[in-house]
Coordinates of C-alpha atoms in Angstrom, one line a residue:
Chain A
M1142 CA -23.2 8.2 -23.3
S1143 CA -22.8 4.5 -22.7
N1144 CA -19.4 5.3 -21.1
D1145 CA -21.0 7.1 -18.2
L1146 CA -20.6 5.8 -14.7
Y1147 CA -23.1 6.6 -11.9
I1148 CA -23.0 7.5 -8.3
T1149 CA -25.9 5.2 -7.3
A1150 CA -25.7 5.9 -3.5
S1151 CA -23.9 8.1 -1.0
S1152 CA -23.5 8.1 2.7
S1153 CA -22.0 10.3 5.4
I1154 CA -21.2 10.4 9.0
N1155 CA -20.3 13.8 10.2
T1156 CA -21.1 16.3 13.0
N1157 CA -23.2 13.7 14.9
I1158 CA -25.4 13.1 11.9
V1159 CA -25.7 10.0 9.8
S1160 CA -27.2 10.4 6.3
K1161 CA -27.8 8.4 3.2
N1162 CA -28.4 9.9 -0.3
E1163 CA -28.4 13.3 1.5
L1164 CA -31.3 12.3 3.8
L1165 CA -31.1 12.1 7.5
V1166 CA -30.8 8.5 8.9
F1167 CA -29.8 9.1 12.5
E1168 CA -28.7 11.8 14.8
N1169 CA -27.2 11.7 18.3
K1170 CA -25.6 14.7 20.1
E1171 CA -23.2 12.4 22.1
P1172 CA -19.9 14.3 22.2
D1173 CA -17.6 11.3 22.6
L1174 CA -16.8 9.8 19.2
S1175 CA -16.5 6.1 20.4
Q1176 CA -19.9 6.4 22.2
F1177 CA -21.4 8.1 19.2
L1178 CA -20.2 5.4 16.8
L1179 CA -21.5 2.8 19.2
S1180 CA -24.9 4.5 19.1
V1181 CA -24.8 4.4 15.2
Y1182 CA -24.0 0.7 15.4
R1183 CA -27.0 0.1 17.7
H1184 CA -29.2 2.1 15.4
L1185 CA -28.3 -0.1 12.4
D1186 CA -29.4 -3.1 14.5
T1187 CA -26.9 -5.6 13.1
Q1188 CA -24.9 -8.3 14.9
Y1189 CA -21.3 -8.0 14.1
P1190 CA -19.1 -8.7 17.2
K1191 CA -15.9 -7.8 15.3
F1192 CA -17.1 -4.1 15.2
H1193 CA -16.2 -3.7 18.9
K1194 CA -12.5 -4.6 18.3
M1195 CA -12.0 -2.0 15.6
D1196 CA -10.3 1.4 16.1
N1197 CA -12.4 4.5 15.5
L1198 CA -11.2 5.0 11.9
S1199 CA -12.3 1.4 11.0
K1200 CA -15.6 1.8 12.9
L1201 CA -16.4 5.0 11.1
G1202 CA -15.6 3.7 7.7
W1203 CA -17.3 0.3 8.4
L1204 CA -20.5 2.1 9.6
A1205 CA -20.6 4.5 6.7
N1206 CA -20.3 1.6 4.3
E1207 CA -23.2 -0.2 6.1
V1208 CA -25.3 2.8 5.6
L1209 CA -24.2 3.1 2.0
L1210 CA -25.2 -0.4 1.1
K1211 CA -28.1 -1.1 3.4
D1212 CA -31.4 -2.1 1.6
S1213 CA -30.2 -1.0 -1.8
F1214 CA -27.1 -2.9 -2.9
D1215 CA -27.3 -6.2 -4.6
T1216 CA -24.0 -8.0 -3.9
A1217 CA -25.1 -11.0 -6.0
K1218 CA -25.0 -8.8 -9.1
Y1219 CA -21.2 -8.8 -9.0
K1220 CA -18.3 -11.2 -8.7
P1221 CA -16.3 -10.6 -5.4
E1222 CA -13.2 -9.6 -7.4
D1223 CA -15.1 -7.1 -9.4
I1224 CA -16.0 -4.9 -6.4
G1225 CA -13.3 -2.6 -5.2
I1226 CA -12.7 0.0 -2.5
V1227 CA -10.7 3.3 -2.9
L1228 CA -10.4 5.5 0.2
S1229 CA -8.5 8.5 1.3
N1230 CA -7.9 10.8 4.3
A1231 CA -5.4 13.4 5.6
N1232 CA -4.0 11.8 8.8
S1233 CA -3.7 8.1 7.9
S1234 CA -4.1 6.0 11.1
L1235 CA -2.6 8.6 13.4
D1236 CA -5.6 8.5 15.8
N1237 CA -4.9 4.9 16.6
D1238 CA -1.1 5.3 16.3
I1239 CA -1.1 7.7 19.2
K1240 CA -3.2 5.2 21.3
Y1241 CA -0.9 2.3 20.3
M1242 CA 2.2 4.3 21.3
E1243 CA 0.7 4.9 24.7
T1244 CA 0.7 1.1 25.3
V1245 CA 4.3 0.7 24.2
K1246 CA 5.4 2.4 27.4
E1247 CA 3.9 -0.6 29.3
I1248 CA 3.1 -3.6 27.1
A1249 CA 2.7 -3.1 23.4
S1250 CA -0.8 -4.0 22.3
P1251 CA -1.0 -6.3 19.2
A1252 CA -4.7 -5.6 19.1
L1253 CA -4.0 -1.9 18.6
F1254 CA -0.9 -2.3 16.5
V1255 CA -2.9 -4.0 13.7
Y1256 CA -4.9 -0.8 13.3
T1257 CA -1.8 1.3 12.7
L1258 CA -2.4 1.3 9.0
P1259 CA -5.1 3.3 7.2
N1260 CA -6.0 0.5 4.8
I1261 CA -7.3 -1.8 7.6
V1262 CA -10.7 -0.1 7.3
I1263 CA -10.7 -1.4 3.7
G1264 CA -9.9 -4.9 5.0
E1265 CA -12.8 -4.6 7.5
I1266 CA -15.3 -3.6 4.9
S1267 CA -14.0 -6.4 2.6
I1268 CA -14.3 -9.0 5.2
R1269 CA -17.9 -7.9 6.1
H1270 CA -19.1 -8.1 2.5
K1271 CA -16.6 -10.5 0.9
F1272 CA -15.3 -7.8 -1.6
K1273 CA -12.1 -9.1 -3.2
G1274 CA -11.3 -6.5 -5.9
E1275 CA -8.8 -3.7 -6.2
N1276 CA -8.2 -1.6 -3.1
A1277 CA -6.1 1.5 -2.4
F1278 CA -5.7 4.0 0.4
F1279 CA -4.5 7.5 -0.6
I1280 CA -3.4 10.3 1.7
N1281 CA -4.6 13.8 0.6
E1282 CA -4.8 17.1 2.4
D1283 CA -8.5 17.4 1.6
F1284 CA -11.0 15.2 -0.3
D1285 CA -9.8 15.3 -3.9
A1286 CA -12.8 14.7 -6.1
A1287 CA -10.9 15.1 -9.3
F1288 CA -8.4 12.5 -8.4
I1289 CA -11.0 10.0 -7.1
Q1290 CA -13.1 10.4 -10.2
Q1291 CA -10.1 10.0 -12.4
Y1292 CA -8.6 7.0 -10.6
V1293 CA -11.9 5.1 -10.0
G1294 CA -13.2 6.0 -13.5
N1295 CA -10.0 4.6 -15.0
L1296 CA -10.4 1.3 -13.0
M1297 CA -14.0 0.9 -14.2
H1298 CA -13.6 1.9 -17.8
N1299 CA -10.7 -0.5 -18.1
E1300 CA -12.9 -3.3 -16.7
V1301 CA -10.6 -3.7 -13.6
L1302 CA -13.7 -3.2 -11.5
Q1303 CA -17.5 -3.3 -12.2
C1304 CA -18.4 -1.5 -9.0
C1305 CA -16.4 0.6 -6.6
I1306 CA -16.9 2.1 -3.1
C1307 CA -14.9 5.3 -2.8
G1308 CA -14.6 8.4 -0.7
W1309 CA -13.1 9.9 2.4
V1310 CA -12.8 8.4 5.9
E1311 CA -11.0 10.5 8.5
A1312 CA -10.8 10.3 12.3
L1313 CA -8.4 12.1 14.6
G1314 CA -9.3 12.6 18.2
E1315 CA -12.9 13.9 18.3
N1316 CA -12.7 15.2 14.7
Y1317 CA -14.1 12.8 12.2
K1318 CA -15.8 12.7 8.8
A1319 CA -16.8 10.0 6.4
V1320 CA -18.4 10.4 3.0
L1321 CA -18.7 7.3 0.8
F1322 CA -19.9 6.9 -2.8
L1323 CA -21.1 3.8 -4.5
I1324 CA -20.1 3.9 -8.2
E1325 CA -21.8 1.5 -10.7
K1326 CA -22.2 1.2 -14.4
D1327 CA -26.0 1.0 -14.4
K1328 CA -28.3 3.9 -13.5
S1329 CA -30.6 3.6 -10.6
S1330 CA -33.7 5.6 -9.5
N1331 CA -31.8 8.5 -7.9
S1332 CA -28.4 8.1 -9.3
V1333 CA -26.3 11.0 -10.7
I1334 CA -23.5 10.9 -13.2
F1335 CA -20.1 10.1 -11.7
T1336 CA -18.3 13.5 -12.1
K1337 CA -16.0 15.6 -10.1
E1338 CA -18.7 18.2 -9.7
N1339 CA -21.3 15.7 -8.4
L1340 CA -18.8 14.2 -6.0
N1341 CA -18.0 17.7 -4.6
K1342 CA -21.6 18.7 -4.5
I1343 CA -22.6 15.6 -2.5
Y1344 CA -19.5 15.9 -0.3
Q1345 CA -20.4 19.5 0.6
I1346 CA -24.1 18.7 1.3
E1347 CA -23.2 15.6 3.3
N1348 CA -20.9 17.8 5.3
G1349 CA -23.8 20.0 6.2
Chain B
M217 CA -2.6 0.3 -23.9
T218 CA 0.4 2.6 -23.8
D219 CA 3.6 0.9 -23.0
I220 CA 5.1 2.0 -19.6
F221 CA 8.9 1.9 -19.5
I222 CA 11.3 2.0 -16.6
S223 CA 13.6 5.0 -17.3
S224 CA 15.8 4.8 -14.2
D225 CA 15.8 3.6 -10.6
N226 CA 17.5 3.7 -7.3
I227 CA 17.8 1.5 -4.2
L228 CA 19.1 3.2 -1.1
S229 CA 19.5 0.6 1.6
P230 CA 22.0 -0.4 4.3
I231 CA 23.6 -2.6 1.6
G232 CA 24.3 0.3 -0.8
L233 CA 23.5 3.8 -2.1
N234 CA 22.3 2.9 -5.6
T235 CA 20.9 0.0 -7.7
A236 CA 24.2 -1.1 -9.2
V237 CA 25.9 -1.4 -5.8
N238 CA 23.0 -3.2 -4.3
F239 CA 22.8 -5.7 -7.1
E240 CA 26.6 -6.4 -7.1
R241 CA 26.5 -6.9 -3.3
L242 CA 23.5 -9.2 -3.5
K243 CA 25.4 -11.3 -6.1
Q244 CA 28.2 -11.6 -3.6
D245 CA 25.7 -12.7 -1.0
N246 CA 26.1 -9.6 1.2
S247 CA 23.2 -9.1 3.6
G248 CA 22.2 -5.9 5.3
I249 CA 20.8 -7.8 8.3
K250 CA 22.8 -7.6 11.5
K251 CA 22.4 -8.2 15.2
Q252 CA 21.3 -4.9 16.7
E253 CA 21.8 -3.8 20.3
N254 CA 19.8 -0.7 20.6
K255 CA 18.2 -0.2 24.0
E256 CA 16.1 2.7 22.7
M257 CA 14.3 0.4 20.3
S258 CA 14.3 -2.9 22.2
E259 CA 15.4 -4.3 25.6
Q260 CA 16.5 -7.4 23.8
P261 CA 19.0 -7.6 20.9
F262 CA 17.2 -8.1 17.5
Y263 CA 18.2 -8.7 13.9
A264 CA 17.4 -6.0 11.4
A265 CA 18.8 -4.2 8.4
L266 CA 19.3 -0.6 9.6
F267 CA 21.1 2.4 8.3
E268 CA 24.1 3.7 10.1
N269 CA 23.8 7.3 8.9
D270 CA 21.2 10.0 9.1
F271 CA 21.5 11.3 5.5
S272 CA 22.7 14.7 6.8
E273 CA 25.4 14.7 4.2
N274 CA 23.1 15.8 1.4
G275 CA 22.9 19.2 2.9
L276 CA 19.1 19.6 3.3
P277 CA 17.7 22.1 5.9
D278 CA 17.0 20.8 9.4
I279 CA 13.3 21.0 8.7
F280 CA 13.7 17.7 6.7
T281 CA 13.4 14.7 8.9
R282 CA 15.5 11.6 8.4
F283 CA 12.6 10.0 6.5
E284 CA 12.3 12.9 4.1
K285 CA 16.1 13.1 3.6
L286 CA 16.1 9.4 2.7
L287 CA 13.3 10.0 0.1
V288 CA 15.2 13.0 -1.4
A289 CA 18.5 11.0 -1.6
S290 CA 16.8 8.1 -3.4
V291 CA 14.9 10.4 -5.8
E292 CA 18.0 12.5 -6.5
D293 CA 20.0 9.4 -7.6
A294 CA 17.2 8.2 -9.8
F295 CA 16.9 11.7 -11.5
S296 CA 20.7 11.6 -12.2
K297 CA 20.1 8.7 -14.5
T298 CA 17.1 9.9 -16.6
N299 CA 16.0 12.7 -18.9
V300 CA 12.6 12.9 -17.1
K301 CA 12.3 16.3 -15.3
A302 CA 10.4 17.0 -12.1
T303 CA 9.4 20.4 -13.5
D304 CA 7.7 18.9 -16.6
K305 CA 3.9 19.5 -16.2
K306 CA 3.3 15.9 -17.3
T307 CA 5.4 14.5 -14.5
V308 CA 3.8 13.3 -11.2
L309 CA 5.5 12.3 -7.9
I310 CA 4.1 9.3 -6.1
I311 CA 5.2 8.5 -2.6
S312 CA 4.7 5.1 -0.8
T313 CA 5.2 4.5 2.9
T314 CA 3.5 2.7 5.7
K315 CA 4.7 4.9 8.7
G316 CA 6.6 7.9 7.4
N317 CA 7.5 10.2 10.3
I318 CA 5.8 8.1 13.0
S319 CA 9.0 8.0 15.1
L320 CA 8.2 11.6 16.1
L321 CA 5.6 10.2 18.4
E322 CA 8.4 8.7 20.4
T323 CA 10.3 11.9 21.0
E324 CA 7.9 14.8 20.7
I325 CA 5.1 16.1 22.8
L326 CA 1.6 15.6 21.4
S327 CA 0.0 18.6 19.8
D328 CA -1.9 19.7 16.7
E329 CA 1.4 21.0 15.3
L330 CA 3.0 17.5 15.8
N331 CA 0.0 15.9 14.1
K332 CA 0.6 18.2 11.1
R333 CA 4.3 17.4 11.1
I334 CA 3.6 13.7 11.1
S335 CA 1.0 14.0 8.3
L336 CA 2.4 12.5 5.1
N337 CA 1.1 15.5 3.2
T338 CA 3.8 17.6 4.9
S339 CA 6.5 15.2 3.9
A340 CA 5.2 15.0 0.4
K341 CA 5.1 18.8 0.0
L342 CA 8.7 19.2 1.3
V343 CA 10.0 16.5 -1.1
A344 CA 8.0 17.8 -4.1
D345 CA 9.0 21.4 -3.5
H346 CA 12.7 20.4 -3.2
F347 CA 12.7 19.0 -6.7
G348 CA 10.2 21.5 -8.2
F349 CA 7.4 19.1 -9.1
V350 CA 4.5 21.2 -10.4
N351 CA 1.8 18.7 -9.9
Q352 CA 0.4 17.7 -6.4
P353 CA 2.1 14.6 -5.2
I354 CA 0.1 11.4 -4.7
I355 CA 0.6 9.5 -1.4
I356 CA -0.2 5.8 -1.0
S357 CA -0.3 4.0 2.4
N358 CA -1.6 0.5 1.8
A359 CA 0.5 -1.7 4.2
C360 CA 3.1 -3.9 2.7
I361 CA 1.9 -3.7 -0.9
S362 CA 2.3 0.1 -0.8
G363 CA 5.4 0.2 -3.1
M364 CA 3.9 -2.1 -5.7
L365 CA 0.6 -0.3 -5.6
A366 CA 2.5 3.0 -6.1
I367 CA 4.1 1.5 -9.3
L368 CA 0.7 0.3 -10.5
T369 CA -0.8 3.7 -9.8
G370 CA 2.0 5.4 -11.8
M371 CA 1.3 3.0 -14.7
R372 CA -2.4 3.7 -14.6
L373 CA -2.0 7.5 -14.4
I374 CA 0.3 7.4 -17.4
Q375 CA -2.0 5.1 -19.4
S376 CA -5.0 7.3 -18.7
G377 CA -3.1 10.1 -20.5
Q378 CA -3.1 12.4 -17.5
Y379 CA 0.7 12.2 -17.1
D380 CA 3.7 11.1 -19.3
H381 CA 6.1 10.3 -16.5
A382 CA 5.8 9.2 -12.8
V383 CA 8.5 9.3 -10.2
V384 CA 7.5 6.6 -7.8
T385 CA 9.4 6.6 -4.6
G386 CA 9.0 4.9 -1.2
A387 CA 10.7 4.6 2.1
D388 CA 10.3 3.4 5.7
L389 CA 12.5 3.7 8.7
I390 CA 12.4 1.4 11.7
S391 CA 11.9 2.8 15.2
K392 CA 10.5 1.5 18.5
F393 CA 6.9 2.0 17.2
V394 CA 7.2 -0.5 14.3
L395 CA 9.6 -2.9 16.0
S396 CA 7.5 -3.2 19.2
G397 CA 4.4 -3.8 17.1
F398 CA 5.9 -6.7 15.2
Q399 CA 7.4 -8.0 18.4
S400 CA 4.0 -7.8 20.1
F401 CA 2.7 -10.1 17.3
Q402 CA 5.6 -12.5 18.0
A403 CA 6.4 -12.1 14.3
V404 CA 10.1 -11.2 14.6
S405 CA 12.7 -14.0 14.1
P406 CA 15.3 -14.3 16.9
S407 CA 17.9 -14.7 14.1
V408 CA 18.3 -14.0 10.4
C409 CA 15.0 -14.8 8.6
K410 CA 14.5 -18.1 6.6
P411 CA 11.9 -17.6 3.9
F412 CA 10.1 -20.8 2.7
D413 CA 12.3 -22.8 5.0
A414 CA 11.1 -25.6 7.3
A415 CA 12.6 -23.8 10.3
R416 CA 11.3 -20.3 9.5
D417 CA 10.3 -18.4 12.5
G418 CA 9.4 -14.9 11.5
I419 CA 10.5 -11.7 9.9
N420 CA 13.4 -9.3 10.2
L421 CA 12.6 -5.6 9.7
G422 CA 14.7 -3.4 7.4
E423 CA 15.1 0.2 6.5
G424 CA 15.4 1.4 2.9
A425 CA 14.1 3.5 0.0
G426 CA 13.5 2.8 -3.6
T427 CA 12.6 4.9 -6.6
V428 CA 11.5 4.1 -10.1
V429 CA 11.0 6.6 -12.8
L430 CA 8.2 5.5 -15.2
T431 CA 7.7 7.0 -18.6
S432 CA 5.6 6.5 -21.8
N433 CA 8.5 7.9 -23.8
K434 CA 10.4 5.0 -25.4
E435 CA 13.4 7.1 -25.9
Y436 CA 13.8 7.4 -22.1
S437 CA 13.5 3.7 -21.5
S438 CA 16.2 1.6 -19.9
G439 CA 14.8 -1.5 -21.7
I440 CA 12.3 -2.8 -19.2
K441 CA 8.5 -2.3 -19.2
V442 CA 5.9 -2.7 -16.5
S443 CA 3.6 -4.9 -18.5
G444 CA 0.9 -5.8 -16.0
G445 CA -0.4 -5.3 -12.5
S446 CA -3.3 -6.0 -10.2
V447 CA -4.4 -5.8 -6.6
S448 CA -6.9 -8.0 -4.7
N449 CA -8.2 -8.4 -1.2
D450 CA -8.5 -11.7 0.8
A451 CA -11.7 -10.6 2.6
N452 CA -10.7 -13.0 5.3
H453 CA -8.6 -11.5 8.1
I454 CA -7.0 -8.1 8.9
S455 CA -3.7 -9.5 10.2
G456 CA -3.5 -13.0 8.7
P457 CA -3.2 -14.1 5.1
S458 CA -5.8 -16.1 3.2
R459 CA -5.7 -19.9 4.0
T460 CA -6.1 -20.7 0.3
G461 CA -4.0 -18.2 -1.7
E462 CA -6.9 -17.9 -4.0
E463 CA -7.0 -14.1 -3.8
L464 CA -3.3 -13.6 -4.5
N465 CA -3.8 -16.0 -7.4
I466 CA -6.6 -13.7 -8.7
A467 CA -4.1 -10.7 -8.7
I468 CA -1.4 -12.8 -10.3
G469 CA -3.9 -14.0 -13.0
K470 CA -5.1 -10.5 -13.8
A471 CA -1.5 -9.1 -13.9
M472 CA -0.4 -11.9 -16.3
K473 CA -3.4 -11.4 -18.5
M474 CA -2.8 -7.7 -18.7
A475 CA 0.9 -8.5 -19.6
Q476 CA -0.3 -11.0 -22.2
V477 CA 1.9 -13.8 -20.8
T478 CA 1.2 -17.3 -19.6
S479 CA 2.9 -19.3 -16.8
G480 CA 5.5 -20.7 -19.1
D481 CA 6.7 -17.1 -19.9
I482 CA 7.6 -16.2 -16.4
G483 CA 11.3 -16.5 -15.9
F484 CA 11.2 -16.1 -12.1
I485 CA 9.1 -14.9 -9.3
S486 CA 10.2 -12.4 -6.7
A487 CA 7.9 -13.4 -3.8
H488 CA 7.0 -11.5 -0.7
G489 CA 8.5 -14.3 1.3
T490 CA 8.5 -12.7 4.7
A491 CA 9.5 -16.0 6.5
T492 CA 6.4 -16.1 8.7
L493 CA 4.6 -19.5 8.7
F494 CA 1.4 -18.3 7.2
N495 CA 2.7 -15.8 4.6
D496 CA 5.0 -18.2 2.9
E497 CA 2.5 -21.1 3.0
M498 CA -0.2 -18.8 1.4
E499 CA 2.2 -17.7 -1.3
A500 CA 3.2 -21.3 -2.2
K501 CA -0.5 -22.1 -2.6
A502 CA -1.1 -19.1 -4.8
I503 CA 2.0 -19.9 -6.9
N504 CA 0.6 -23.4 -7.5
L505 CA -2.9 -22.1 -8.3
A506 CA -1.3 -19.9 -10.9
G507 CA 0.5 -22.9 -12.4
L508 CA 3.9 -21.3 -11.6
Q509 CA 5.3 -24.0 -9.4
S510 CA 8.3 -24.7 -11.7
A511 CA 9.4 -21.1 -12.0
P512 CA 12.3 -20.2 -9.8
V513 CA 11.1 -18.2 -6.8
N514 CA 13.2 -16.0 -4.6
S515 CA 12.6 -13.9 -1.4
L516 CA 15.1 -11.0 -0.8
K517 CA 14.0 -10.6 2.8
G518 CA 17.2 -12.3 4.0
Y519 CA 19.2 -9.4 2.4
Y520 CA 17.0 -6.4 3.2
G521 CA 14.6 -7.6 5.9
H522 CA 11.1 -6.4 5.5
T523 CA 11.3 -2.8 4.3
L524 CA 7.5 -2.2 4.5
G525 CA 6.5 0.6 2.3
A526 CA 9.8 0.4 0.4
A527 CA 9.8 -3.4 -0.1
G528 CA 7.6 -3.4 -3.2
L529 CA 9.9 -0.9 -4.8
I530 CA 13.3 -2.3 -3.7
E531 CA 12.3 -5.9 -4.7
S532 CA 10.8 -4.8 -8.0
I533 CA 14.0 -2.9 -8.8
I534 CA 16.2 -5.9 -8.1
S535 CA 13.8 -7.9 -10.3
I536 CA 14.2 -5.3 -13.1
Q537 CA 18.0 -5.5 -12.8
S538 CA 17.7 -9.3 -12.8
L539 CA 15.9 -9.1 -16.2
K540 CA 18.6 -6.7 -17.5
E541 CA 21.4 -8.9 -16.4
N542 CA 19.7 -12.3 -17.0
T543 CA 20.5 -13.2 -13.4
I544 CA 18.1 -14.7 -10.9
M545 CA 18.9 -13.9 -7.2
P546 CA 18.9 -16.6 -4.5
T547 CA 16.9 -16.8 -1.3
P548 CA 19.3 -16.4 1.7
G549 CA 18.2 -18.3 4.7
F550 CA 16.4 -21.1 2.8
E551 CA 17.7 -24.6 3.3
S552 CA 14.9 -27.2 3.3
M553 CA 11.4 -26.9 1.9
G554 CA 9.0 -25.7 4.5
V555 CA 5.8 -25.2 2.6
T556 CA 3.2 -27.9 1.8
Q557 CA 2.9 -27.0 -1.9
P558 CA 5.9 -27.4 -4.3
V559 CA 7.8 -24.2 -5.1
N560 CA 11.1 -24.0 -6.9
V561 CA 13.0 -21.8 -4.4
S562 CA 16.1 -20.2 -6.0
T563 CA 19.2 -21.0 -3.8
T564 CA 22.1 -19.7 -5.9
V565 CA 22.8 -16.9 -8.4
I566 CA 21.4 -18.3 -11.7
Q567 CA 22.5 -17.0 -15.1
T568 CA 19.8 -17.7 -17.7
P569 CA 18.0 -15.8 -20.5
L570 CA 15.0 -13.9 -19.0
Q571 CA 12.1 -12.1 -20.7
H572 CA 9.4 -11.7 -18.0
C573 CA 9.2 -11.9 -14.3
L574 CA 6.5 -11.7 -11.6
K575 CA 6.7 -9.7 -8.4
T576 CA 4.2 -10.4 -5.6
A577 CA 3.4 -9.0 -2.1
S578 CA 0.7 -9.2 0.5
G579 CA 0.0 -7.2 3.6
F580 CA -2.2 -6.4 6.6
G581 CA -5.7 -5.6 5.7
G582 CA -5.8 -8.7 3.5
C583 CA -4.2 -6.9 0.5
N584 CA -2.3 -8.7 -2.3
A585 CA -0.4 -7.2 -5.3
A586 CA 1.2 -8.7 -8.4
L587 CA 3.3 -6.9 -11.1
V588 CA 4.8 -8.3 -14.3
F589 CA 8.0 -6.7 -15.7
S590 CA 9.1 -7.5 -19.2
K591 CA 12.0 -6.8 -21.5
Q592 CA 11.2 -4.7 -24.5
Q593 CA 10.9 -7.0 -27.5
N594 CA 14.2 -5.9 -29.1
Q595 CA 16.2 -6.5 -25.9
Q596 CA 18.1 -9.8 -25.2

């Protein structure tokens, strides 16, 4: 079983609830997504001014990743180029695309234009933690556990990566959902084997 | 590792409708970039390589948008030159784009239905169903490395044994959305772009599509392999490249290691070469870090402009054709060296025996990609 890979942590932000490893971290009934995300940021008690410049998709993914790694991830264990990020969603960066297009009628906003690509959230997470490995953003109708398991498993079995953050980050209007998984080669106290079934199980639970 | 062969390919661009025509016209130094006066897109005239047709001639139902018609036309031509079948249960469709149907935001009223129509899943389903693909298509949207990442993903999916063939296609169209964005960044050149040149002043945008059919079946091979590939992230800035080129160098190094080649084996480099100050400087640094400063380097942006999600495909296909014809393409727009590190910019059509080449690209979000293409051992 030496070939097994492990889900060593998971996090989710969905329906006004933030959780890690299927346990509640924070809850706030704030109906406005931007305000809710700001409250999560404040709860995490970090100083990261760049957060405030991000679009909602990047904020959501960035926060979910902070929750995922907080207090349990040892960055020093890996070389920067051995840590990768593979994310997916259904609507790309459409949430911010619509907001950018509004500005084009007057003066096109470069600050919004830069977020008109879904992989910018990967860039934001990479900058935060100095992760320099493989990254990819896929578009799927729904979270495709089989594909993620296959693709990430392949990267790790072939030594392209030693560690990977993967999952789903979606924001469109007030609808949003982020579920992230930390995949590593070594077991940890509450890790489970990296299988399609375990991804789906956690994804369902984290979705409440 | 399983060898991954190129079975067939297509470039559909303002320069021509298939790879052969594109390659011939490039050899004759024909560029697709023209001065455009289109008030719907921009108050000011601008330089870009744009299609002059709407692809309605291929008889698809009206439900297909121009973007989807372009993808279909490119895939159709690539299929006409291979024995790989869409309906084979070991064939997968991979689609690469940055903005797909985003121009609908400019003309349609916002609604949930519109969101669904813009979703790339809708486009992928239409294209996949048109050809009868049995597997769910894979869609990649990873900024300007999308096309290269799509090829790399196809390679990996075949090597994992899940599929035997991958039809990798990508396209992007230019509308006010994209043009205004690059203009807002002050990244668009007021004339034809000048990659690596001392007077370079920004990009031109371009429209286009590219398709490569990858296969593990040697009998279907056209003589070229994808022999290595890698992606990295700068972890530095979301809209500006690395100041050192170190991270692109990481991707180049990993791609070359996978291909089992060293710097002396690389016959030429097809660079991203967007003609922005920072991109070309970063690439020159990475090329030097990789020990590739004497290899001829070209940028095709002066022919095609920056075709975004199609660029990695179109430029890889020209590189593949270069290997087949032992012909290195020049870099239109380049006159005098404008980067601080020495690079051997190709300025004329060069005929020389070639075995391996390197393709690179970088994009917003700090992403970098490198691919190595090689001739099969028995090919000259």
